[in-house]
Coordinates of N, CA and C in Angstrom, one line a residue:
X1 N 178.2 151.9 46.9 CA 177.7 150.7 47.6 C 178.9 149.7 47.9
X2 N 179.3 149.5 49.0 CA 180.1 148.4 49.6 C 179.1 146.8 49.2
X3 N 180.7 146.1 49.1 CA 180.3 144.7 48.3 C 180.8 143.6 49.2
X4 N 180.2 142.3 50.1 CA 180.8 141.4 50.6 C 181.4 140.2 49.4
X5 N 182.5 140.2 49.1 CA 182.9 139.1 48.5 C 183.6 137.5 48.9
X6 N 183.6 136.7 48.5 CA 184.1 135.5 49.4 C 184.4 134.2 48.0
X7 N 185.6 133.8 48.3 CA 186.0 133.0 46.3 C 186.1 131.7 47.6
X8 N 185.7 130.5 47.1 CA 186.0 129.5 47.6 C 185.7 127.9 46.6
X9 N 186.2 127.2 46.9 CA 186.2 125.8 46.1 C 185.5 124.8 46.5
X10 N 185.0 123.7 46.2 CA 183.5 122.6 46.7 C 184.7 121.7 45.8
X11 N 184.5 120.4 46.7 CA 185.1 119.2 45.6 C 183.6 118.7 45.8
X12 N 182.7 119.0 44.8 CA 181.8 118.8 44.2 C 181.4 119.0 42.5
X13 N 180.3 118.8 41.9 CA 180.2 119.1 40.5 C 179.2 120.2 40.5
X14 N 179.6 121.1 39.7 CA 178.8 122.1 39.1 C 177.3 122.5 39.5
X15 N 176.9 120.9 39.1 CA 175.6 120.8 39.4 C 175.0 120.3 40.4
X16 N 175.4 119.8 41.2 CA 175.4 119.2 42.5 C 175.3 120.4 43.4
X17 N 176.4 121.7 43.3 CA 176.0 123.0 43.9 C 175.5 124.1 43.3
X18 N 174.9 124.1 42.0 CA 173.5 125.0 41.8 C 172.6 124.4 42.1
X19 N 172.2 122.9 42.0 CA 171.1 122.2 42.6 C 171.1 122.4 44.3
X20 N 172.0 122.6 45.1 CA 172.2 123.4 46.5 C 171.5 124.9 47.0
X21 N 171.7 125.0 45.7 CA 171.6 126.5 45.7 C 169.9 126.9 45.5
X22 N 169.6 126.1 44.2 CA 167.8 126.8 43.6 C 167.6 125.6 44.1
X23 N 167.1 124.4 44.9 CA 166.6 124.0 45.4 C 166.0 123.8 46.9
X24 N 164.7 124.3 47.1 CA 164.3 124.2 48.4 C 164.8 123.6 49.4
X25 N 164.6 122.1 49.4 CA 165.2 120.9 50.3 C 166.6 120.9 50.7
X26 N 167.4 121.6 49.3 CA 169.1 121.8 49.9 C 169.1 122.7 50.4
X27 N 168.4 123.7 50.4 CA 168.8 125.1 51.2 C 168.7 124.8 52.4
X28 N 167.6 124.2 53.0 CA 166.9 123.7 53.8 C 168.1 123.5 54.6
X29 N 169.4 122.3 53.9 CA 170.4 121.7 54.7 C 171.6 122.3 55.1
X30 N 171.7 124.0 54.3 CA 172.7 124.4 54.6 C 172.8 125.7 55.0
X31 N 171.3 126.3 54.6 CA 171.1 127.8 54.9 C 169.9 127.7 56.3
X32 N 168.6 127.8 56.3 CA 168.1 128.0 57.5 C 167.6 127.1 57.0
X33 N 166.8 125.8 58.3 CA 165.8 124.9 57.9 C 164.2 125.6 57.8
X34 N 163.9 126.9 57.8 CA 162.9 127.5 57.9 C 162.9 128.3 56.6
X35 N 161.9 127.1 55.0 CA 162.5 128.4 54.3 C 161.0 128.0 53.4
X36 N 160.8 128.6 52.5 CA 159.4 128.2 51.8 C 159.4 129.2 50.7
X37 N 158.6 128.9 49.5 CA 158.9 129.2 48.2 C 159.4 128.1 47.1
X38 N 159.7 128.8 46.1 CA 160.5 128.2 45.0 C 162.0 129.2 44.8
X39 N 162.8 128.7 44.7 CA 164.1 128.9 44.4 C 164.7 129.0 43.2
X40 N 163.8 128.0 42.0 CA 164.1 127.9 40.7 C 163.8 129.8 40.2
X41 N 164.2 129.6 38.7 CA 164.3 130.7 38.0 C 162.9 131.4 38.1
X42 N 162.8 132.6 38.3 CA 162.0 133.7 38.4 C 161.1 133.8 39.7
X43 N 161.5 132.6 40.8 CA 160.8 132.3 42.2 C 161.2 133.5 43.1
X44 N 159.9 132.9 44.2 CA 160.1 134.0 45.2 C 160.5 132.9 46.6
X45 N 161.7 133.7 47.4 CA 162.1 132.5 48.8 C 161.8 133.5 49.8
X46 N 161.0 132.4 50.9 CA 160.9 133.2 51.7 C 161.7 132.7 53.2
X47 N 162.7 133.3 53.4 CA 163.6 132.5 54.8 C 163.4 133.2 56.5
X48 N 163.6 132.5 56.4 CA 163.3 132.4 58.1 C 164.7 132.3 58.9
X49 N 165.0 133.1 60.0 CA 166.2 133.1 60.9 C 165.9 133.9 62.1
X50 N 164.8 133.1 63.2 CA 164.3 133.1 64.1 C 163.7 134.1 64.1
X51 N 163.8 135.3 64.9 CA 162.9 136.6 64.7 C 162.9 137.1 63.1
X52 N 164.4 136.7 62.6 CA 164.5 137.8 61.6 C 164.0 136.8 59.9
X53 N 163.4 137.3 59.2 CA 162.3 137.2 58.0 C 163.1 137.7 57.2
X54 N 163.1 137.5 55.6 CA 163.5 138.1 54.5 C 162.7 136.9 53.4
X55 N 162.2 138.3 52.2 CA 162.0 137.6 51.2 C 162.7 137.8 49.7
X56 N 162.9 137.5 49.2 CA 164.1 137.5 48.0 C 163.2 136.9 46.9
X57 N 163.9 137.5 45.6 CA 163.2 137.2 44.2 C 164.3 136.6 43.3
X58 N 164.3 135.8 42.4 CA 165.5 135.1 41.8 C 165.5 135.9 40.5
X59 N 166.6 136.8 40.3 CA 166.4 138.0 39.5 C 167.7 137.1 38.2
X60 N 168.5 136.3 38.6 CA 169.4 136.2 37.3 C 169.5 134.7 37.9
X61 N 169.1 134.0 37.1 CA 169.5 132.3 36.9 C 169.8 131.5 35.5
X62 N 171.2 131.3 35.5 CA 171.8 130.8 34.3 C 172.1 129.1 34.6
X63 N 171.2 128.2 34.6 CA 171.6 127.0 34.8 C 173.2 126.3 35.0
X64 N 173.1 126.0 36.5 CA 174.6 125.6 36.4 C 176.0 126.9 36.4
X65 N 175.4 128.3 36.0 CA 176.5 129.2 36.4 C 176.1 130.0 36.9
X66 N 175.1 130.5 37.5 CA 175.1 131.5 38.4 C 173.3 131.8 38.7
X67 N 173.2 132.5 40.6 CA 172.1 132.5 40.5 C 171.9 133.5 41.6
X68 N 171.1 134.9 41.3 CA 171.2 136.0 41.8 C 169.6 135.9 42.6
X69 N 169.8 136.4 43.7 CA 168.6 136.9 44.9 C 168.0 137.9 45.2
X70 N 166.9 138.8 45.0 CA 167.1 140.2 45.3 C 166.1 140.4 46.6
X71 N 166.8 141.0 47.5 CA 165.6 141.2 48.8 C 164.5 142.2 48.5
X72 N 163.4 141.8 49.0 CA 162.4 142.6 48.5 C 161.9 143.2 49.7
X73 N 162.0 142.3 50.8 CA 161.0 142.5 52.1 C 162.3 141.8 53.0
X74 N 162.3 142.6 54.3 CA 163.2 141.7 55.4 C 163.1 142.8 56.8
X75 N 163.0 142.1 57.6 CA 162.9 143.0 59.3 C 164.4 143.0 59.5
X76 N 165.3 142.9 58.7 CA 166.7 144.1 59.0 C 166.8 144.9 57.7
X77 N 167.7 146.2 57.7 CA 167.8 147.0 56.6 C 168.6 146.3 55.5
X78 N 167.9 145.8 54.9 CA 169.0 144.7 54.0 C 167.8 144.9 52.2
X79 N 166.7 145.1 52.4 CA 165.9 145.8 51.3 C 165.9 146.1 49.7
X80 N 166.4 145.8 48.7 CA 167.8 146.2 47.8 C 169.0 145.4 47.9
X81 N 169.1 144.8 48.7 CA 170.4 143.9 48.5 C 170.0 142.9 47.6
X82 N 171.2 142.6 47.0 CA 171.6 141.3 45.6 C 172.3 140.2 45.8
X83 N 172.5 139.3 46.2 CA 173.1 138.1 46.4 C 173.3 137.3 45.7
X84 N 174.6 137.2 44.9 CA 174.7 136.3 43.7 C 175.6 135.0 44.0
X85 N 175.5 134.0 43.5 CA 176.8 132.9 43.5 C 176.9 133.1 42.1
X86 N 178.3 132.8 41.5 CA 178.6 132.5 40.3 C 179.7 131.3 40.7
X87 N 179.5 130.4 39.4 CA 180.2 129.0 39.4 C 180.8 128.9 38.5
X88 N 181.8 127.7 38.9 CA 182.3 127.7 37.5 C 183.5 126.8 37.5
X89 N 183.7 126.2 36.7 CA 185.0 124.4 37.3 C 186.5 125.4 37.5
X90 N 187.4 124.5 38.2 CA 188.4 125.1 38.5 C 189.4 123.9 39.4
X91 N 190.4 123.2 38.3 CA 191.0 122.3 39.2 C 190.3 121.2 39.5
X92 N 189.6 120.4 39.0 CA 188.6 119.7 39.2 C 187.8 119.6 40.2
X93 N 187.4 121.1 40.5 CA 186.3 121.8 42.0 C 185.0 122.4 41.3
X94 N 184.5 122.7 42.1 CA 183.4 124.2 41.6 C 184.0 125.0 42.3
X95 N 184.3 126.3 41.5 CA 184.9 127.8 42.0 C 183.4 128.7 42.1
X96 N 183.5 128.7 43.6 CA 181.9 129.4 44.0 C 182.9 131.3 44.4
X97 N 182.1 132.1 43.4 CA 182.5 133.4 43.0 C 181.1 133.8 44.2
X98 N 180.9 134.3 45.3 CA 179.7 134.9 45.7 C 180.1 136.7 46.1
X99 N 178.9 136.8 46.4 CA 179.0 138.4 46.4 C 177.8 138.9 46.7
X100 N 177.6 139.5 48.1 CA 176.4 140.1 48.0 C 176.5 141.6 48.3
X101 N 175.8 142.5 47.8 CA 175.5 143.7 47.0 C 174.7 144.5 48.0
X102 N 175.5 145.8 48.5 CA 174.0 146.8 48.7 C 174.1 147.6 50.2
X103 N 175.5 147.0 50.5 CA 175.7 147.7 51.8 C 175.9 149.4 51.6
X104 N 175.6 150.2 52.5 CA 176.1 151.6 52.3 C 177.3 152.2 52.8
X105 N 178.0 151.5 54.0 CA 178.9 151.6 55.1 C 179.2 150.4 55.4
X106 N 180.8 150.6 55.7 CA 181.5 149.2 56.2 C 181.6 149.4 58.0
X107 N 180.0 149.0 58.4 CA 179.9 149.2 59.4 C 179.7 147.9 60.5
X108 N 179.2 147.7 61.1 CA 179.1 146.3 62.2 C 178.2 145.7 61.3
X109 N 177.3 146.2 60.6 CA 176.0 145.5 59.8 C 177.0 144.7 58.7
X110 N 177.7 145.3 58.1 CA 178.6 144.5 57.1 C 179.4 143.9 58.0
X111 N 179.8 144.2 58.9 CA 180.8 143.1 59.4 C 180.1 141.4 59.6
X112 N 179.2 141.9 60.8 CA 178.5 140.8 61.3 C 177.6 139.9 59.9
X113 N 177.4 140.7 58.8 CA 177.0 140.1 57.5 C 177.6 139.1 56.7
X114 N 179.2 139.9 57.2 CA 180.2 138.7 56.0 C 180.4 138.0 56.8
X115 N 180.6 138.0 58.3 CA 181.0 136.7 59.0 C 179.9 135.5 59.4
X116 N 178.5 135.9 59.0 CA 177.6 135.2 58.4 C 177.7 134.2 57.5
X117 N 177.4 135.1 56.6 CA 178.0 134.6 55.1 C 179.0 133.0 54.9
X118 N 180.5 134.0 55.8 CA 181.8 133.0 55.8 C 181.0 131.5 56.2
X119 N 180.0 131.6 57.4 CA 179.9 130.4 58.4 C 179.0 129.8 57.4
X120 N 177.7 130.5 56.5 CA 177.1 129.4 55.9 C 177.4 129.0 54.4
X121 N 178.3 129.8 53.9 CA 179.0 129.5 52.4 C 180.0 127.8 52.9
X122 N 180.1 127.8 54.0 CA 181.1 126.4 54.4 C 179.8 125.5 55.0
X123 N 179.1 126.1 55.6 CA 177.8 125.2 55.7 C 177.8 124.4 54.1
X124 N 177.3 125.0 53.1 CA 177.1 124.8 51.7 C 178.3 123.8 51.2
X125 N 179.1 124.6 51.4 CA 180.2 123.6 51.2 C 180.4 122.0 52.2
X126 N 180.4 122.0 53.3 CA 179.9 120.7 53.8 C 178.7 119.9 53.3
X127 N 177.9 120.5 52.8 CA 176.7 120.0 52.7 C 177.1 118.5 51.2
X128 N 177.7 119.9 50.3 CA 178.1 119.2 48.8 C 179.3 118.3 49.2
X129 N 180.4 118.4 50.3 CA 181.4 117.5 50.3 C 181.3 116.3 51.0
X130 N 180.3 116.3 52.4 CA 180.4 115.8 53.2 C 178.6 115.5 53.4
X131 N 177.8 115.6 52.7 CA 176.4 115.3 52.9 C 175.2 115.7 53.8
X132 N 176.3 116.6 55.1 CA 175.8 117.1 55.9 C 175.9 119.0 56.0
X133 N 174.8 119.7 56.3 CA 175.1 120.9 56.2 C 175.2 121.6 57.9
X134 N 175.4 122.6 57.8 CA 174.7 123.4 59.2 C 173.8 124.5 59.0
X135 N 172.2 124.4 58.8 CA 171.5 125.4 58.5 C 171.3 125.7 60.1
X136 N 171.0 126.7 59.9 CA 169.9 127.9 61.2 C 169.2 126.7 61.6
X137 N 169.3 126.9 62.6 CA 167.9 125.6 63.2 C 168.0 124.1 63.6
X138 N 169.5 124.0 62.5 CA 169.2 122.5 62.3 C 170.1 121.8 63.3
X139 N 169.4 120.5 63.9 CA 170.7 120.3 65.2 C 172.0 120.1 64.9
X140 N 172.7 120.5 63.3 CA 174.1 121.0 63.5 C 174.7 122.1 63.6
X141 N 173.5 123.2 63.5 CA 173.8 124.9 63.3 C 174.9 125.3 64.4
X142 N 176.0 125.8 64.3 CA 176.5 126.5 65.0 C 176.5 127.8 65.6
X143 N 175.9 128.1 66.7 CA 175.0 129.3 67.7 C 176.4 130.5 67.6

Protein backbone atom coordinates (compact mmCIF):
# COMPACT_ATOMS: atom_id res chain seq x y z
CA UNK A 1 0.00 0.00 0.00
CA UNK A 2 1.34 3.44 -1.01
CA UNK A 3 1.25 6.23 1.78
CA UNK A 4 0.52 10.16 1.09
CA UNK A 5 2.67 11.92 3.73
CA UNK A 6 2.97 15.74 4.38
CA UNK A 7 5.08 17.18 7.86
CA UNK A 8 4.18 20.74 8.31
CA UNK A 9 4.02 23.46 11.30
CA UNK A 10 0.79 25.73 12.64
CA UNK A 11 1.98 28.71 14.83
CA UNK A 12 -0.86 27.61 16.74
CA UNK A 13 -1.44 25.44 20.11
CA UNK A 14 -1.81 21.85 20.20
CA UNK A 15 -5.19 22.31 21.07
CA UNK A 16 -6.48 24.83 19.06
CA UNK A 17 -5.57 22.28 15.96
CA UNK A 18 -7.09 18.98 17.33
CA UNK A 19 -10.03 21.09 18.26
CA UNK A 20 -9.80 21.98 14.13
CA UNK A 21 -9.60 18.72 13.51
CA UNK A 22 -12.65 16.63 15.83
CA UNK A 23 -14.71 19.47 15.67
CA UNK A 24 -17.62 19.92 13.30
CA UNK A 25 -17.87 23.73 12.93
CA UNK A 26 -13.90 23.89 12.29
CA UNK A 27 -13.87 21.42 9.67
CA UNK A 28 -16.56 23.20 8.29
CA UNK A 29 -13.88 26.23 7.95
CA UNK A 30 -11.12 24.50 6.42
CA UNK A 31 -12.13 21.19 4.91
CA UNK A 32 -15.64 21.27 2.95
CA UNK A 33 -18.43 23.48 4.38
CA UNK A 34 -20.77 20.40 3.63
CA UNK A 35 -20.11 18.13 6.45
CA UNK A 36 -22.45 16.43 9.19
CA UNK A 37 -21.79 13.96 11.99
CA UNK A 38 -19.64 13.96 15.01
CA UNK A 39 -15.96 14.11 14.64
CA UNK A 40 -15.25 13.51 18.39
CA UNK A 41 -13.83 9.99 19.49
CA UNK A 42 -15.68 6.95 18.09
CA UNK A 43 -17.97 9.36 15.55
CA UNK A 44 -19.09 8.95 12.26
CA UNK A 45 -18.39 12.19 9.49
CA UNK A 46 -20.12 12.42 6.79
CA UNK A 47 -18.38 15.00 4.01
CA UNK A 48 -19.60 16.36 1.17
CA UNK A 49 -17.41 17.62 -2.06
CA UNK A 50 -19.98 18.38 -4.59
CA UNK A 51 -20.82 15.21 -6.47
CA UNK A 52 -18.38 13.34 -4.49
CA UNK A 53 -19.67 11.85 -0.74
CA UNK A 54 -17.49 9.95 1.79
CA UNK A 55 -18.17 8.71 5.12
CA UNK A 56 -15.37 8.00 7.63
CA UNK A 57 -15.35 6.49 11.28
CA UNK A 58 -12.92 7.99 13.94
CA UNK A 59 -10.96 4.82 14.61
CA UNK A 60 -7.86 6.29 16.82
CA UNK A 61 -8.35 9.55 18.98
CA UNK A 62 -5.75 10.45 21.61
CA UNK A 63 -6.75 13.91 22.87
CA UNK A 64 -4.54 16.65 21.61
CA UNK A 65 -2.16 13.94 19.73
CA UNK A 66 -3.58 12.34 17.15
CA UNK A 67 -6.76 11.53 15.33
CA UNK A 68 -7.36 8.74 12.68
CA UNK A 69 -10.41 8.57 9.94
CA UNK A 70 -11.35 5.36 8.33
CA UNK A 71 -13.47 5.55 5.02
CA UNK A 72 -16.20 3.30 5.11
CA UNK A 73 -18.49 4.48 2.22
CA UNK A 74 -17.29 7.05 -0.63
CA UNK A 75 -18.40 7.43 -4.56
CA UNK A 76 -14.48 7.43 -5.39
CA UNK A 77 -12.38 4.18 -4.75
CA UNK A 78 -10.94 5.45 -1.67
CA UNK A 79 -12.98 2.62 0.77
CA UNK A 80 -10.22 1.35 3.39
CA UNK A 81 -8.34 4.39 3.39
CA UNK A 82 -7.00 5.75 6.95
CA UNK A 83 -6.29 9.25 7.46
CA UNK A 84 -4.39 10.21 10.38
CA UNK A 85 -2.96 13.69 11.81
CA UNK A 86 -0.50 13.25 14.54
CA UNK A 87 0.57 16.34 16.61
CA UNK A 88 2.90 17.26 18.56
CA UNK A 89 4.88 20.87 19.84
CA UNK A 90 7.93 21.57 17.93
CA UNK A 91 9.73 24.97 18.24
CA UNK A 92 7.04 26.69 19.71
CA UNK A 93 4.50 25.29 16.67
CA UNK A 94 2.27 22.29 16.41
CA UNK A 95 4.26 19.66 14.19
CA UNK A 96 1.13 18.30 12.12
CA UNK A 97 2.70 14.53 11.13
CA UNK A 98 -0.38 13.59 8.49
CA UNK A 99 -0.60 10.61 6.43
CA UNK A 100 -3.21 9.08 4.63
CA UNK A 101 -3.14 5.24 4.04
CA UNK A 102 -4.51 2.78 1.38
CA UNK A 103 -3.51 3.74 -2.02
CA UNK A 104 -2.52 0.63 -4.31
CA UNK A 105 -0.59 2.54 -7.13
CA UNK A 106 1.17 5.80 -7.39
CA UNK A 107 -1.16 6.67 -10.05
CA UNK A 108 -3.11 10.10 -11.05
CA UNK A 109 -5.55 8.96 -8.15
CA UNK A 110 -2.65 9.43 -5.67
CA UNK A 111 -1.38 12.18 -7.39
CA UNK A 112 -4.42 14.34 -7.68
CA UNK A 113 -5.04 13.02 -3.78
CA UNK A 114 -1.87 14.57 -2.37
CA UNK A 115 -2.18 17.74 -4.24
CA UNK A 116 -5.57 17.82 -2.48
CA UNK A 117 -4.49 17.18 0.66
CA UNK A 118 -1.32 19.84 0.18
CA UNK A 119 -4.23 22.67 -0.61
CA UNK A 120 -6.38 21.74 2.42
CA UNK A 121 -3.74 20.86 5.15
CA UNK A 122 -2.79 24.86 4.43
CA UNK A 123 -6.45 25.53 4.39
CA UNK A 124 -6.14 24.14 8.16
CA UNK A 125 -3.30 25.87 8.66
CA UNK A 126 -4.74 29.34 7.73
CA UNK A 127 -7.67 28.64 9.53
CA UNK A 128 -5.46 28.09 13.09
CA UNK A 129 -3.03 31.13 12.02
CA UNK A 130 -4.99 33.47 10.43
CA UNK A 131 -8.83 32.75 11.45
CA UNK A 132 -9.82 32.24 8.10
CA UNK A 133 -9.92 28.83 6.22
CA UNK A 134 -10.56 27.79 2.55
CA UNK A 135 -13.11 24.86 2.77
CA UNK A 136 -14.81 23.27 -0.51
CA UNK A 137 -17.69 25.54 -0.96
CA UNK A 138 -16.75 28.31 1.09
CA UNK A 139 -16.43 31.77 -0.78
CA UNK A 140 -12.61 31.40 -0.04
CA UNK A 141 -12.17 27.83 -1.58
CA UNK A 142 -9.77 27.79 -4.21
CA UNK A 143 -11.43 26.07 -7.57
Amino acid sequence: MQTIKHLFHIESSVESVFESLTDISKLKQWYTNKISGDAGENGEVIFHFGEMNLTSHVTNFVQNKTVSWKTTEASIPIVGHVITFHLDRNNDKTRVRFEHKGFENLDDSFANMNYSWAKYLESLRQLCQKGVGEAFGSKNYRS
